[in-house]
Short mmCIF file of C-alpha atoms in Angstrom, two decimals:
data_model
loop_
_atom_site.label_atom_id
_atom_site.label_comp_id
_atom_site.label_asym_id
_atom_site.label_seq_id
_atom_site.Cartn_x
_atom_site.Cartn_y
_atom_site.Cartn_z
CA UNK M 1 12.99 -24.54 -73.07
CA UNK M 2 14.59 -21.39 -72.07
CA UNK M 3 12.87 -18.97 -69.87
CA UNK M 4 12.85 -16.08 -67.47
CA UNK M 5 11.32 -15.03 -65.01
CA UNK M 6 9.94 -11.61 -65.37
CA UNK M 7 8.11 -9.61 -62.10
CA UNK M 8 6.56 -6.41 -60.96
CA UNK M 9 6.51 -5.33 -57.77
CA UNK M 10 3.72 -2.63 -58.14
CA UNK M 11 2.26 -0.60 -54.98
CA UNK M 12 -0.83 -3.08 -54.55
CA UNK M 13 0.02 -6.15 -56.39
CA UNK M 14 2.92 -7.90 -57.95
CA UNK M 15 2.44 -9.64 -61.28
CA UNK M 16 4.96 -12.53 -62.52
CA UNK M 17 5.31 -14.19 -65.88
CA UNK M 18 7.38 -16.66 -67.56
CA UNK M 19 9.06 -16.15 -70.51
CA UNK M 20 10.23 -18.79 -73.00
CA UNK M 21 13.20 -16.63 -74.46
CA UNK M 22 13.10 -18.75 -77.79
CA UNK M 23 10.03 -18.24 -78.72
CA UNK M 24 9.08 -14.94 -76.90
CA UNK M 25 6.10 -16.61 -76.29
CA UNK M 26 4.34 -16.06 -72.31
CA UNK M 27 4.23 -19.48 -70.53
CA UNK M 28 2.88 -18.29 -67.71
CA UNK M 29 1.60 -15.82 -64.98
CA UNK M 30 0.68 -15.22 -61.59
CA UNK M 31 0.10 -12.77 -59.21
CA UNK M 32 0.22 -11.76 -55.28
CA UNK M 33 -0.70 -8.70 -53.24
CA UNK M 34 2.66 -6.77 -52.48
CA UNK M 35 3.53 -6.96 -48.66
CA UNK M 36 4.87 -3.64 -48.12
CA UNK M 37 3.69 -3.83 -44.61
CA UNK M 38 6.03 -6.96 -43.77
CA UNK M 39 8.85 -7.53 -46.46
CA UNK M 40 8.32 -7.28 -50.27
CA UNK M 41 10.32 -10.36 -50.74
CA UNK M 42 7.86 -12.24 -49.31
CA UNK M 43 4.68 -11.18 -51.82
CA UNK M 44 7.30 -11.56 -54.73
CA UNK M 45 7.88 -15.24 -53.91
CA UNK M 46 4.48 -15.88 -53.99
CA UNK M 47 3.45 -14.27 -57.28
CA UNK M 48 6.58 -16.27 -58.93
CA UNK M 49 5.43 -19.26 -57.27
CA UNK M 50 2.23 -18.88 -58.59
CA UNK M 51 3.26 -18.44 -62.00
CA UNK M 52 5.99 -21.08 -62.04
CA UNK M 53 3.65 -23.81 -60.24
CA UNK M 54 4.13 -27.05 -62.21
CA UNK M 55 6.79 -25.70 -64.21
CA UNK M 56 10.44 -26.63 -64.06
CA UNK M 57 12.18 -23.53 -64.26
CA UNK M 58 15.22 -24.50 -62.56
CA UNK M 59 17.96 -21.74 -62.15
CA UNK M 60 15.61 -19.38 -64.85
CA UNK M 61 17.23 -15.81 -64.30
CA UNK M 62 14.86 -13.38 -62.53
CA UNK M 63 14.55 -9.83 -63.97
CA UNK M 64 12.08 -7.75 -61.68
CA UNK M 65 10.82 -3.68 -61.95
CA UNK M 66 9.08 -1.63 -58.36
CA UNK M 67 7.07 0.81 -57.88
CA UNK M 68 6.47 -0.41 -54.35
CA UNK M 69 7.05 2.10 -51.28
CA UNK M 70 5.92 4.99 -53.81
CA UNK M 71 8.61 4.03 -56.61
CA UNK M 72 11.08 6.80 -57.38
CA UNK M 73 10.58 10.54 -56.22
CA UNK M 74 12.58 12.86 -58.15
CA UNK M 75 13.40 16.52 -57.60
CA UNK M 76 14.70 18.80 -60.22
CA UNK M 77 16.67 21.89 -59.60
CA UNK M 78 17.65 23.95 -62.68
CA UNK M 79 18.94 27.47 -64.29
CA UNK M 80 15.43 28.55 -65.65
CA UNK M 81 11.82 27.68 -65.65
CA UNK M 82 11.26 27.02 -69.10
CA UNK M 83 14.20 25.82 -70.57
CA UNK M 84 16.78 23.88 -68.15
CA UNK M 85 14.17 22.95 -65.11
CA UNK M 86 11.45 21.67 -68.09
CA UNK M 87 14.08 19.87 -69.83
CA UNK M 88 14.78 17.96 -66.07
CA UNK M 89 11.57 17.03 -65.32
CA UNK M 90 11.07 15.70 -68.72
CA UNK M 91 14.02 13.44 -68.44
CA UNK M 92 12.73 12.68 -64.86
CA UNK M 93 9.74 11.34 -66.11
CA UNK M 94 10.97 9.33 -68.71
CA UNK M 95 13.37 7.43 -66.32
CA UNK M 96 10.62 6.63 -64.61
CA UNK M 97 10.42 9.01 -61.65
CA UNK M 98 7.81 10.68 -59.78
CA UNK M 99 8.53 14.29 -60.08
CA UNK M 100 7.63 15.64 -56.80
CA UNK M 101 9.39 19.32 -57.03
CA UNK M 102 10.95 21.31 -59.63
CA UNK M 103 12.74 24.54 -58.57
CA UNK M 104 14.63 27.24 -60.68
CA UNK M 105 17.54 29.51 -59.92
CA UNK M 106 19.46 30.07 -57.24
CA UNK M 107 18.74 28.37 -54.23
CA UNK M 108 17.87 29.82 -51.30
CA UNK M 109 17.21 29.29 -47.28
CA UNK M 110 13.71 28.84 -48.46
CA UNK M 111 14.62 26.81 -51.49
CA UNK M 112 16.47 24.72 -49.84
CA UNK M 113 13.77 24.21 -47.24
CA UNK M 114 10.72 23.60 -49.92
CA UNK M 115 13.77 20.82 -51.58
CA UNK M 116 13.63 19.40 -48.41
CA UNK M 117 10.50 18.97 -47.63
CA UNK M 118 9.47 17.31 -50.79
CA UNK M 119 11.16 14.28 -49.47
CA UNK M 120 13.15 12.95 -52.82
CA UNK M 121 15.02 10.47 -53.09
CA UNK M 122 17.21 11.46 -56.15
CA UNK M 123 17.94 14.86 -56.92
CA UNK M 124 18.23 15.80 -60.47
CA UNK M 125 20.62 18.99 -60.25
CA UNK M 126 20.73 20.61 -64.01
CA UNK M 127 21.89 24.30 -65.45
CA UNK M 128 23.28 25.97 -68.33
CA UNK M 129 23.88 24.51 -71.89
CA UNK M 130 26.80 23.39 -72.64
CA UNK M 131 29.34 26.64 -72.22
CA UNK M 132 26.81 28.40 -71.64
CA UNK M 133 25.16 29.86 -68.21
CA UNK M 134 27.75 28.35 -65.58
CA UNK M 135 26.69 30.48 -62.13
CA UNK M 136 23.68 29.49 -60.83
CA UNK M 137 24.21 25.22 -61.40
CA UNK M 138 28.05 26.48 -59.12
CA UNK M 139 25.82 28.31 -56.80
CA UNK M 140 23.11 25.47 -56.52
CA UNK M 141 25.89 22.73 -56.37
CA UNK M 142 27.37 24.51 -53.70
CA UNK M 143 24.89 25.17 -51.73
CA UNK M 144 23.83 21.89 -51.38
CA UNK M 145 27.65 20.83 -50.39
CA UNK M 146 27.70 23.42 -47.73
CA UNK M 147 24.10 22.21 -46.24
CA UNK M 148 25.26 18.79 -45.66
CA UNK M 149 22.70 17.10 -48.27
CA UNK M 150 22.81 13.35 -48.35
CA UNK M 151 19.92 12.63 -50.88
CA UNK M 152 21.85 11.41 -53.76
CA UNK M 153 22.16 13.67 -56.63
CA UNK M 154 22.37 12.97 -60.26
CA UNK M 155 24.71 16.06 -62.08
CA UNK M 156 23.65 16.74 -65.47
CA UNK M 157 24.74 20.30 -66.50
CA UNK M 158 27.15 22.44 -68.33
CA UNK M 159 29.67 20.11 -69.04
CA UNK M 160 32.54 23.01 -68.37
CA UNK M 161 32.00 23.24 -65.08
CA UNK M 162 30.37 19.57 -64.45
CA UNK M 163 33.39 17.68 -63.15
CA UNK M 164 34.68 20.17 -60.94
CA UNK M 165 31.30 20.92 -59.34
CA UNK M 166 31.22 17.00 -58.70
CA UNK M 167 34.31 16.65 -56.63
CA UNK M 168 33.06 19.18 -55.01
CA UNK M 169 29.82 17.58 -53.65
CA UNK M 170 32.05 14.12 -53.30
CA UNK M 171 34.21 15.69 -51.13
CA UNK M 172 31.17 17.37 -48.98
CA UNK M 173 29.91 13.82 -48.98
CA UNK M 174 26.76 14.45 -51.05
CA UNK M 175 25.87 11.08 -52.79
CA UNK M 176 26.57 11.75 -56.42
CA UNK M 177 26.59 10.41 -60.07
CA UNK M 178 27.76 12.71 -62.89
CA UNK M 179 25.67 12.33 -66.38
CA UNK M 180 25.54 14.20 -70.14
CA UNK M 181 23.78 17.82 -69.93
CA UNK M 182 20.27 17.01 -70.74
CA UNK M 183 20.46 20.44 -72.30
CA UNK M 184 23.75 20.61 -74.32
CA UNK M 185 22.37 23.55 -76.81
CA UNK M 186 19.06 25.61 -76.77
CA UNK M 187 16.46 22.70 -78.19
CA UNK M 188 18.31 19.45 -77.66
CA UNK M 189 16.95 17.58 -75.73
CA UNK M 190 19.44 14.67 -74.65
CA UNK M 191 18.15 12.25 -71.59
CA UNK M 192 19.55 9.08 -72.11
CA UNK M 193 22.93 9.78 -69.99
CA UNK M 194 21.35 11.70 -66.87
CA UNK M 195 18.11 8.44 -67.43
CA UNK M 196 20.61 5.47 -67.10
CA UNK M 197 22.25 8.16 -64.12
CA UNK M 198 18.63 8.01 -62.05
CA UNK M 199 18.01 4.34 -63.19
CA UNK M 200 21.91 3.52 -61.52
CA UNK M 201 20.97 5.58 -58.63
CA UNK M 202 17.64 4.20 -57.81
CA UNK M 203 19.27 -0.03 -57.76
CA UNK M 204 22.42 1.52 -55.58
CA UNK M 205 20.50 3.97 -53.00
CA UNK M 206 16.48 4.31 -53.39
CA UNK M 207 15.42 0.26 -53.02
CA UNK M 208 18.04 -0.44 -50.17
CA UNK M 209 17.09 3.28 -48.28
CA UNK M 210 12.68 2.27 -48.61
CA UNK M 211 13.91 -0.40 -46.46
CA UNK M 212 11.03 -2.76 -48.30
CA UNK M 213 13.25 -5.99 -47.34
CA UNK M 214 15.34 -7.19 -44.37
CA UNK M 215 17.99 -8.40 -46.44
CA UNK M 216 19.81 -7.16 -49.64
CA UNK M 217 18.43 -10.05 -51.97
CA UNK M 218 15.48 -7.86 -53.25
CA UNK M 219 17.91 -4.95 -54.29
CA UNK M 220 19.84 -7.43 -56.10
CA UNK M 221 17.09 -8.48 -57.72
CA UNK M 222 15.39 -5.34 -58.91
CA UNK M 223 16.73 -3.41 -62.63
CA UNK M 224 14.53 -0.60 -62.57
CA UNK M 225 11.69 1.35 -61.72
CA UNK M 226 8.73 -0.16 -63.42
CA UNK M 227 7.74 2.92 -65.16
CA UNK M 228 11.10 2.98 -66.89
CA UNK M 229 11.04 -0.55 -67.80
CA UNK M 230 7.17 0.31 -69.43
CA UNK M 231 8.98 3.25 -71.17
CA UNK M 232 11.60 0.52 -72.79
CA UNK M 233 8.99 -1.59 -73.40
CA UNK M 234 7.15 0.79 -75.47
CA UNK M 235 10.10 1.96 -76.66
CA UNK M 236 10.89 -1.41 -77.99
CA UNK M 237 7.31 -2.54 -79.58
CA UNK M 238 7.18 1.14 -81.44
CA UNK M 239 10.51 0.41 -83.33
CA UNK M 240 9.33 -3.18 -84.21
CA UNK M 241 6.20 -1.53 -85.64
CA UNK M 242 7.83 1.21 -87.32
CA UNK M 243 4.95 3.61 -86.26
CA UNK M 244 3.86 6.68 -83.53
CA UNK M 245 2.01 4.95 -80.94
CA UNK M 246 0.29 5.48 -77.34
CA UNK M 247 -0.11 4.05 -74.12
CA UNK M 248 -2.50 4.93 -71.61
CA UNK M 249 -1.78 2.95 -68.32
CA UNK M 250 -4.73 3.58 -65.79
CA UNK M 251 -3.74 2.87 -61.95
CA UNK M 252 -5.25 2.82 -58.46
CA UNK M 253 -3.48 6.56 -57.52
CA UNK M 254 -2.13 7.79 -61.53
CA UNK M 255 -2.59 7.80 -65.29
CA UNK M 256 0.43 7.01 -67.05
CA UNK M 257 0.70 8.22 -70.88
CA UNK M 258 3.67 7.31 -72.95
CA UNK M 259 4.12 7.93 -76.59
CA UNK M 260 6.48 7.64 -78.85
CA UNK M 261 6.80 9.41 -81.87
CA UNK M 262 8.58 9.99 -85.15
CA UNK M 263 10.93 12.74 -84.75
CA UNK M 264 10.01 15.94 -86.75
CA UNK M 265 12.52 17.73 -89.14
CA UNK M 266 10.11 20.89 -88.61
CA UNK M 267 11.18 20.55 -85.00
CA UNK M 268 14.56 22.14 -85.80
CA UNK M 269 12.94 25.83 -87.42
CA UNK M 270 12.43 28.97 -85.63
CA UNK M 271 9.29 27.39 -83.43
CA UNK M 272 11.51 24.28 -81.81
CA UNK M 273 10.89 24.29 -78.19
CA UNK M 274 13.93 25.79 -76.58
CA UNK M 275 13.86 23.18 -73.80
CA UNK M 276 13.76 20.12 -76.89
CA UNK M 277 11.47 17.63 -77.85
CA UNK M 278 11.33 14.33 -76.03
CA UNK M 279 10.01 12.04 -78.69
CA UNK M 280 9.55 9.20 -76.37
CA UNK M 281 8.38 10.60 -73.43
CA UNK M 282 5.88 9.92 -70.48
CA UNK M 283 3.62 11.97 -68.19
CA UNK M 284 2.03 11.11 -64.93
CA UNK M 285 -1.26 12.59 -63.69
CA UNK M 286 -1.31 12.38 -59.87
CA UNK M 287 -4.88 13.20 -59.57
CA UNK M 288 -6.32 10.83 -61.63
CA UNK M 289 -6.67 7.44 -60.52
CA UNK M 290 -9.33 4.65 -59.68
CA UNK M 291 -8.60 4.14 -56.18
CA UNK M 292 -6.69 6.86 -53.96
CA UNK M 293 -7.18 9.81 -56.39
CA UNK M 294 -10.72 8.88 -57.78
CA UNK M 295 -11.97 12.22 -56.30
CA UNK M 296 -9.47 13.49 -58.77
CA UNK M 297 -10.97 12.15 -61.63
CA UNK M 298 -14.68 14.05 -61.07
CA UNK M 299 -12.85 17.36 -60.51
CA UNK M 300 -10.72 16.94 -63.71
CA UNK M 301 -13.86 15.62 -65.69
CA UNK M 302 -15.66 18.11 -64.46
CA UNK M 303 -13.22 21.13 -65.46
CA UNK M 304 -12.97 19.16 -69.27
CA UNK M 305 -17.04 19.04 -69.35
CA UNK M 306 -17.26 15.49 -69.62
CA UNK M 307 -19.17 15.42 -66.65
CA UNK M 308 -22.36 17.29 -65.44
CA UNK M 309 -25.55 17.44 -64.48
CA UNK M 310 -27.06 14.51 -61.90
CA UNK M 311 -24.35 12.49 -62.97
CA UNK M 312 -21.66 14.70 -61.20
CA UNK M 313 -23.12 13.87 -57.14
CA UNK M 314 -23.56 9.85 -58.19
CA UNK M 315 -19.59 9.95 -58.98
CA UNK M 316 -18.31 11.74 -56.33
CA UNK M 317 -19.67 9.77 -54.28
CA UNK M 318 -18.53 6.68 -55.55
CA UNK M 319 -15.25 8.01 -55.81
CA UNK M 320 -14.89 8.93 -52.16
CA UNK M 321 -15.94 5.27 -51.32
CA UNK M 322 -12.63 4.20 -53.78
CA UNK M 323 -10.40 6.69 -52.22
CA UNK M 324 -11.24 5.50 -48.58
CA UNK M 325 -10.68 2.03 -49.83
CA UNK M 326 -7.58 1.47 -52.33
CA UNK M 327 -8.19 -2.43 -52.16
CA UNK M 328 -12.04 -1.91 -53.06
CA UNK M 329 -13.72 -4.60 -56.01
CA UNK M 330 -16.41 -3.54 -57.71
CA UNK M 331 -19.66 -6.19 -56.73
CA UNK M 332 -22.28 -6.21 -59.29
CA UNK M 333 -22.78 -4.97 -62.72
CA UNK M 334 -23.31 -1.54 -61.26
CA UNK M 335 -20.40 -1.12 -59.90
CA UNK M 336 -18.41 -2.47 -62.59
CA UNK M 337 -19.88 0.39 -64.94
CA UNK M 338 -18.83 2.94 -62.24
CA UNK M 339 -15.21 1.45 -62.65
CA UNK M 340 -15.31 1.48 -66.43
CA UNK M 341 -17.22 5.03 -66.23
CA UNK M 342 -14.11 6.47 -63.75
CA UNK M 343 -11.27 4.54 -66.46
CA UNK M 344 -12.55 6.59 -69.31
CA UNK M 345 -12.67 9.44 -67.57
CA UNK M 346 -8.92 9.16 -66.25
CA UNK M 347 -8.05 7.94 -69.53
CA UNK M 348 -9.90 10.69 -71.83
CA UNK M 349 -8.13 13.34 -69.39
CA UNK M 350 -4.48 12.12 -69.18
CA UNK M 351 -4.61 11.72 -72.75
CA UNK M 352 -5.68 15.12 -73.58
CA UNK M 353 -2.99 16.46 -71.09
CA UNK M 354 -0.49 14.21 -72.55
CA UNK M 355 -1.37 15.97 -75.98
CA UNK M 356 -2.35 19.59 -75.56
CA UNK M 357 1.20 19.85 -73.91
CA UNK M 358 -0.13 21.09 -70.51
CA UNK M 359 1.56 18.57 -68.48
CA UNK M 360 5.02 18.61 -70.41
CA UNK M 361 5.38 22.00 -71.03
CA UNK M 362 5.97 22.29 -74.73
CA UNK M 363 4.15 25.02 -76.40
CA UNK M 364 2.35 22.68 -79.07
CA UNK M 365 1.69 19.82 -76.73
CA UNK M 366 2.47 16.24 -79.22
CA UNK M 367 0.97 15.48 -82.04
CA UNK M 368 -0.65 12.20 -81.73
CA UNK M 369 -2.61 12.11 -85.04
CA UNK M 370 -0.32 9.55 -86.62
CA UNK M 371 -0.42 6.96 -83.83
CA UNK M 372 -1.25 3.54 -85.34
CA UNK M 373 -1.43 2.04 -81.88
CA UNK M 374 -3.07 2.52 -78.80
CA UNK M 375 -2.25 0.33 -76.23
CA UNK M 376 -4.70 0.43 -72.93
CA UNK M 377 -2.86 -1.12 -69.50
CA UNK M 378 -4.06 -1.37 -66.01
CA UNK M 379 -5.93 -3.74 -64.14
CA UNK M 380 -9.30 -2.17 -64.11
CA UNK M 381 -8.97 -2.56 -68.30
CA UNK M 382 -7.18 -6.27 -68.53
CA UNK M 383 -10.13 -7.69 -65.59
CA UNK M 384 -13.16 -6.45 -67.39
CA UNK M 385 -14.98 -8.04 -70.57
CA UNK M 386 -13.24 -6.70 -74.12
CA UNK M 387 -16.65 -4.66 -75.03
CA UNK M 388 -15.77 -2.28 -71.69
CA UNK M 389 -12.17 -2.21 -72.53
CA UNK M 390 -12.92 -0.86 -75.92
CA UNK M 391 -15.20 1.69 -74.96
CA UNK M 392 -12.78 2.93 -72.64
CA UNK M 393 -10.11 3.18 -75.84
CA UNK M 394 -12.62 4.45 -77.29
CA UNK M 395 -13.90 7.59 -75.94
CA UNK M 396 -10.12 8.51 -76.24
CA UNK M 397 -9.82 7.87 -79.85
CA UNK M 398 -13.50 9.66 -80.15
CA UNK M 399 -12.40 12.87 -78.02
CA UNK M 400 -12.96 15.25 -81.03
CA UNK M 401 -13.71 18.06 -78.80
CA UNK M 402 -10.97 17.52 -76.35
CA UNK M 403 -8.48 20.43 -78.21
CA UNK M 404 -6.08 17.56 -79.33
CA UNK M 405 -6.39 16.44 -83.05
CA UNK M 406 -7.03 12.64 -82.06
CA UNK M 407 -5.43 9.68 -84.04
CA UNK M 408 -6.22 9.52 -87.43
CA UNK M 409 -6.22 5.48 -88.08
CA UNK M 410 -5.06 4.15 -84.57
CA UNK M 411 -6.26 0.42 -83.22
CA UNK M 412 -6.63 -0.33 -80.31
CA UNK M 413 -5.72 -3.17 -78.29
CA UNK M 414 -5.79 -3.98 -74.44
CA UNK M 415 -2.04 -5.57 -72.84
CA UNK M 416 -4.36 -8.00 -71.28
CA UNK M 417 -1.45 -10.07 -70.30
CA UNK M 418 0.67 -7.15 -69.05
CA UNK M 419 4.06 -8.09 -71.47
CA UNK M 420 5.22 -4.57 -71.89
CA UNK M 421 7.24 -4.35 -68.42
CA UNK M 422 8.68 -7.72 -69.12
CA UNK M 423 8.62 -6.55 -72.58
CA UNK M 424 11.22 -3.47 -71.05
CA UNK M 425 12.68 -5.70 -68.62
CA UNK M 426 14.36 -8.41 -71.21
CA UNK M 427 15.52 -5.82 -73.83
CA UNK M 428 18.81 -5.77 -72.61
CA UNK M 429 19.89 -8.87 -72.16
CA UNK M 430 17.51 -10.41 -74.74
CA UNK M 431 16.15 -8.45 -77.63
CA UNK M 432 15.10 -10.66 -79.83
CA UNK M 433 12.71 -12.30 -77.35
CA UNK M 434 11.45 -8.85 -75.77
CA UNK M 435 10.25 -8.08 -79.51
CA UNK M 436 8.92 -11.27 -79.91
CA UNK M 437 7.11 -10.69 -76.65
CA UNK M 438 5.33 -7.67 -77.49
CA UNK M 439 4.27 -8.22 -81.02
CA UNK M 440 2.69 -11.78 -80.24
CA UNK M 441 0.76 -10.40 -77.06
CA UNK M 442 -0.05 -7.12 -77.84
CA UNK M 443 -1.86 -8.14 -81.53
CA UNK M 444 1.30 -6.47 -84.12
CA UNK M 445 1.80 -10.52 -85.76
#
């Protein structure tokens, strides 16, 4: 039997699973808390261990995502607000970044300073279609040579003045990787170049700089952030189904939506979004979460009217108890319905977000109604008894008055085994098995 070994490094824990790469089939999985505080390395051995015990996996090949040490944290800088920025912080997203500041025009002194002091670790520096606007990405490239920046920066503008404006920032020695204009014409929307760009950035500079391990073994080991490798693996189980579908991924400190859609000829008419449609895209809501950003959740549900009355004071409180401890378990039935209560909550509000176009900027949000699959993630959905798991799908598939048209014929289905990362992480090197993956575990076969 062939197999890999396939791992996650996430903030809190780090899930492992083996992979028979014949079959596609999972063999089997483990998991450890992730030992930020000490060295990664050390939490990751233990989760493979775990899996692999009583296996003989020999020299399997290891193919492992992180989000640990806050994953990726991505500033854009770009020409204009709604056309050039939007288009960067879409592609941000989708290569699994945090976006943590977006900024428009010229840069300033105080610019510069807010750029700063959003801590990135990758800046995504766009501007201009393609011979079109070529001042302000010269001015903003510039800028950044002359103050001596050292954050690596990913290049991904008009492709007339591209090359010259990255010698430029080579020679100031500003770290730098030059990609395809995400923008090349008003309404296409092309990330793949400037998303393999972060993705190449993030193994060479952002793993080694979080200093998460003593030695360079865990940067070797790592092939992406583990949002991007849930992006490919949704990416990869929508084209085997041949359909729209969702995921909603439900964390300790976000919500993670990704969908992936059929692309649109009406797209291309007078109403196209001048900043282009991602049809595989991914948003991340900060403030919803079950742990850290629990608090988040009330407020939100709260502002959507999902929440009132005495019900209101009984979750706020219980979400300030989550927030002051990440690592808290739910003890009791009680609880457990708070937990289940908070997931559809975070889930019903991402979700709408995700649709109405709030969060992504596009004027008609995405049109979800011909999703066939909605796929639920997250530990607080894959460690609770099905009938809570598909209430929490649910309520988002019954959120008629939520402003979204909701799916017309969608199932839903719970990746109670958590294949799509590994699902992302072996489509590369092994498609066929990555597919096979995916369909068998997620219910498509």
């Amino acid at each position: 039997m062939r197999v890999a070994v396939c791992a996650d490094v996430g903030s809190t824990y780090t899930k492992a699973a083996v992979v028979d790469l014949d079959s596609g089939r999972l063999v089997a999985a483990g998991s450890a808390p992730t030992t930020v505080g000490s060295d990664v390395l050390r939490g990751l051995d233990a989760a493979v261990a775990a899996a692999t015990a009583g296996l003989a996996v020999g020299d399997a090949p290891w193919y492992v995502c992180s989000s640990a040490g806050g994953g990726l944290r991505l500033a854009v800088v770009g020409y204009e607000p709604l056309v050039t920025a939007q288009a960067g912080r879409r592609v941000g997203l989708s290569a699994g970044a945090n976006v943590v500041h977006v900024a428009a025009g010229r840069l300033g002194a105080a610019g510069l300073a807010a750029l700063r002091a959003a801590r990135p670790d990758v800046v995504l520096l766009v501007g201009g279609t393609d011979g079109g606007d070529a001042e302000v990405l010269t001015h903003n490239a510039t800028r950044l040579a002359r103050a001596r920046w050292r954050v690596p920066v990913v290049l991904a503008g008009n492709v007339q003045v591209r090359d010259g404006l990255g010698a430029l920032l080579v020679g100031a020695g500003v770290p730098v990787t030059v990609a395809d204009n995400v923008l090349p014409r008003i309404g296409v929307l092309a990330p793949a170049s400037a998303r393999a760009a972060i993705r190449e950035v993030f193994l060479r500079h952002v793993i080694g700089g979080k200093r998460l391990s003593r030695g360079s073994r865990f940067a070797r080991l790592v092939r992406a952030a583990t949002p991007d490798a849930v992006l490919t693996g949704v990416e990869v189980l929508a084209d085997s189904v041949g359909g729209d579908l969702v995921v909603v991924d439900v964390g300790g400190a976000t919500t993670d939506v990704y969908s992936v859609l059929t692309p649109d000829e009406r797209a291309d008419g007078p109403g196209r979004e001048v900043a282009g449609t991602l049809w595989r895209a991914r948003t991340v809501e900060g403030d919803l979460g079950m742990r850290w950003s629990a608090p988040g959740v009330v407020r939100a549900a709260v502002e959507e009217r999902l929440v009132g009355g005495g019900e209101e004071a009984g979750l706020a409180a219980a979400a300030q108890v989550r927030a002051a401890d990440p690592g808290f378990l739910p003890a009791g039935d009680v609880e457990r319905e708070v937990d289940a209560r908070f997931a559809g909550l975070a889930a019903t509000v991402a979700v709408r977000r995700h649709a109405r176009g709030g969060a992504t900027g596009e004027r008609g949000g995405r049109d979800l109604r011909d999703v066939r699959l909605l796929v639920g993630s997250g530990g607080v959905l894959r460690h609770v008894a099905p009938v809570v798991s598909a209430a929490v799908l649910g309520a988002v598939l019954g959120d008629h008055a939520g402003g979204w048209p909701v799916p017309r014929d969608a199932r839903p289905v719970v990746d109670t085994d958590y294949v799509l990362a590994a699902g992302g992480l072996l489509a590369g090197d092994h498609p066929v098995a990555a597919v096979a993956l995916l369909r068998r575990h997620l219910g498509t076969d």
